[in-house]
Amino acid sequence: YTHQSDDVYSFDTSYKPMVNVPILSGAAAYGNPYNGSTWLLLLNEGFFYGDKLDHTLINPNQLRHYQIHYWDNPYNKAHDLSI
C-alpha cells in the first residue's frame, strides 16, 4: 500500500461515496485457461477495492495499448466479456 487513501464518488449522486479506499501500487496475475500462460498486470497508484466489486475497473484503452486482448463489446457473439 502507499499508505494513502481517497473517497470515491459515483457519477450518480443517489449513491453514497466509498470512503477511505486504499491506493496501492501492485500487480495482479491472470492465468490464461486456454494456453496456461500467466500475465502480470502492473498497477501504479490504483484504488484497491478488495472483494467489494465483482468486475475490474482497469482502463480498456491501456490494455489495448500494451497489446493485451480485451473484449468489452456485449454484442460480439464470438467473445464473452473478458481480458
Short mmCIF file of C-alpha atoms in Angstrom, two decimals:
data_model
loop_
_atom_site.label_atom_id
_atom_site.label_comp_id
_atom_site.label_asym_id
_atom_site.label_seq_id
_atom_site.Cartn_x
_atom_site.Cartn_y
_atom_site.Cartn_z
CA TYR A 1 0.00 0.00 0.00
CA THR A 2 1.03 3.60 -0.50
CA HIS A 3 -0.42 4.49 2.94
CA GLN A 4 -2.75 6.85 1.09
CA SER A 5 -6.49 6.62 0.54
CA ASP A 6 -9.24 8.65 -1.03
CA ASP A 7 -13.01 8.88 -1.17
CA VAL A 8 -14.56 7.58 -4.42
CA TYR A 9 -17.73 9.20 -5.75
CA SER A 10 -20.11 7.83 -8.36
CA PHE A 11 -21.36 9.83 -11.32
CA ASP A 12 -24.84 9.21 -9.87
CA THR A 13 -25.49 11.33 -6.77
CA SER A 14 -28.02 8.80 -5.44
CA TYR A 15 -25.07 6.54 -4.49
CA LYS A 16 -23.09 7.22 -1.35
CA PRO A 17 -19.33 7.59 -1.82
CA MET A 18 -16.93 4.81 -0.86
CA VAL A 19 -14.90 6.35 1.93
CA ASN A 20 -11.20 5.81 2.64
CA VAL A 21 -10.46 3.48 -0.30
CA PRO A 22 -6.77 2.46 -0.16
CA ILE A 23 -4.44 3.44 -3.00
CA LEU A 24 -1.82 0.87 -3.95
CA SER A 25 0.88 0.08 -6.44
CA GLY A 26 0.89 -3.62 -7.12
CA ALA A 27 0.31 -6.43 -9.56
CA ALA A 28 -2.48 -8.82 -10.42
CA ALA A 29 -1.84 -12.17 -12.09
CA TYR A 30 -4.14 -13.55 -14.78
CA GLY A 31 -3.89 -17.22 -15.72
CA ASN A 32 -4.92 -17.91 -19.32
CA PRO A 33 -7.10 -21.05 -19.21
CA TYR A 34 -6.51 -21.78 -22.92
CA ASN A 35 -2.72 -21.94 -23.12
CA GLY A 36 -1.57 -21.93 -19.48
CA SER A 37 0.36 -18.65 -19.74
CA THR A 38 0.28 -16.12 -16.91
CA TRP A 39 0.07 -12.36 -17.38
CA LEU A 40 1.13 -9.86 -14.73
CA LEU A 41 -0.91 -6.66 -14.79
CA LEU A 42 1.07 -3.91 -13.05
CA LEU A 43 -0.97 -1.17 -11.39
CA ASN A 44 0.56 2.13 -10.30
CA GLU A 45 -1.42 4.04 -7.69
CA GLY A 46 -4.75 2.31 -8.31
CA PHE A 47 -7.72 2.01 -5.97
CA PHE A 48 -7.86 -1.27 -4.04
CA TYR A 49 -11.45 -2.47 -3.65
CA GLY A 50 -10.66 -5.99 -2.43
CA ASP A 51 -13.81 -8.09 -2.82
CA LYS A 52 -16.20 -5.10 -2.94
CA LEU A 53 -16.54 -5.26 -6.76
CA ASP A 54 -17.39 -8.23 -8.99
CA HIS A 55 -15.67 -6.68 -12.03
CA THR A 56 -12.49 -4.84 -12.95
CA LEU A 57 -12.06 -1.11 -13.37
CA ILE A 58 -8.89 -1.46 -15.46
CA ASN A 59 -8.94 1.01 -18.35
CA PRO A 60 -9.51 -0.94 -21.60
CA ASN A 61 -7.55 1.63 -23.62
CA GLN A 62 -4.46 0.99 -21.51
CA LEU A 63 -4.85 -2.76 -22.04
CA ARG A 64 -5.14 -2.35 -25.80
CA HIS A 65 -2.12 -0.01 -25.85
CA TYR A 66 0.01 -2.82 -24.41
CA GLN A 67 -1.44 -5.39 -26.86
CA ILE A 68 -3.49 -7.18 -24.18
CA HIS A 69 -6.61 -8.63 -25.77
CA TYR A 70 -9.72 -7.22 -24.14
CA TRP A 71 -13.29 -7.93 -25.21
CA ASP A 72 -15.80 -5.41 -23.88
CA ASN A 73 -18.42 -5.47 -26.63
CA PRO A 74 -21.55 -7.20 -25.29
CA TYR A 75 -22.88 -7.59 -28.86
CA ASN A 76 -19.88 -9.57 -30.12
CA LYS A 77 -21.13 -13.18 -30.18
CA ALA A 78 -17.61 -14.53 -30.86
CA HIS A 79 -16.23 -13.43 -27.45
CA ASP A 80 -17.59 -13.20 -23.94
CA LEU A 81 -16.67 -10.09 -21.96
CA SER A 82 -13.15 -10.80 -20.72
CA ILE A 83 -9.48 -9.93 -20.60
#
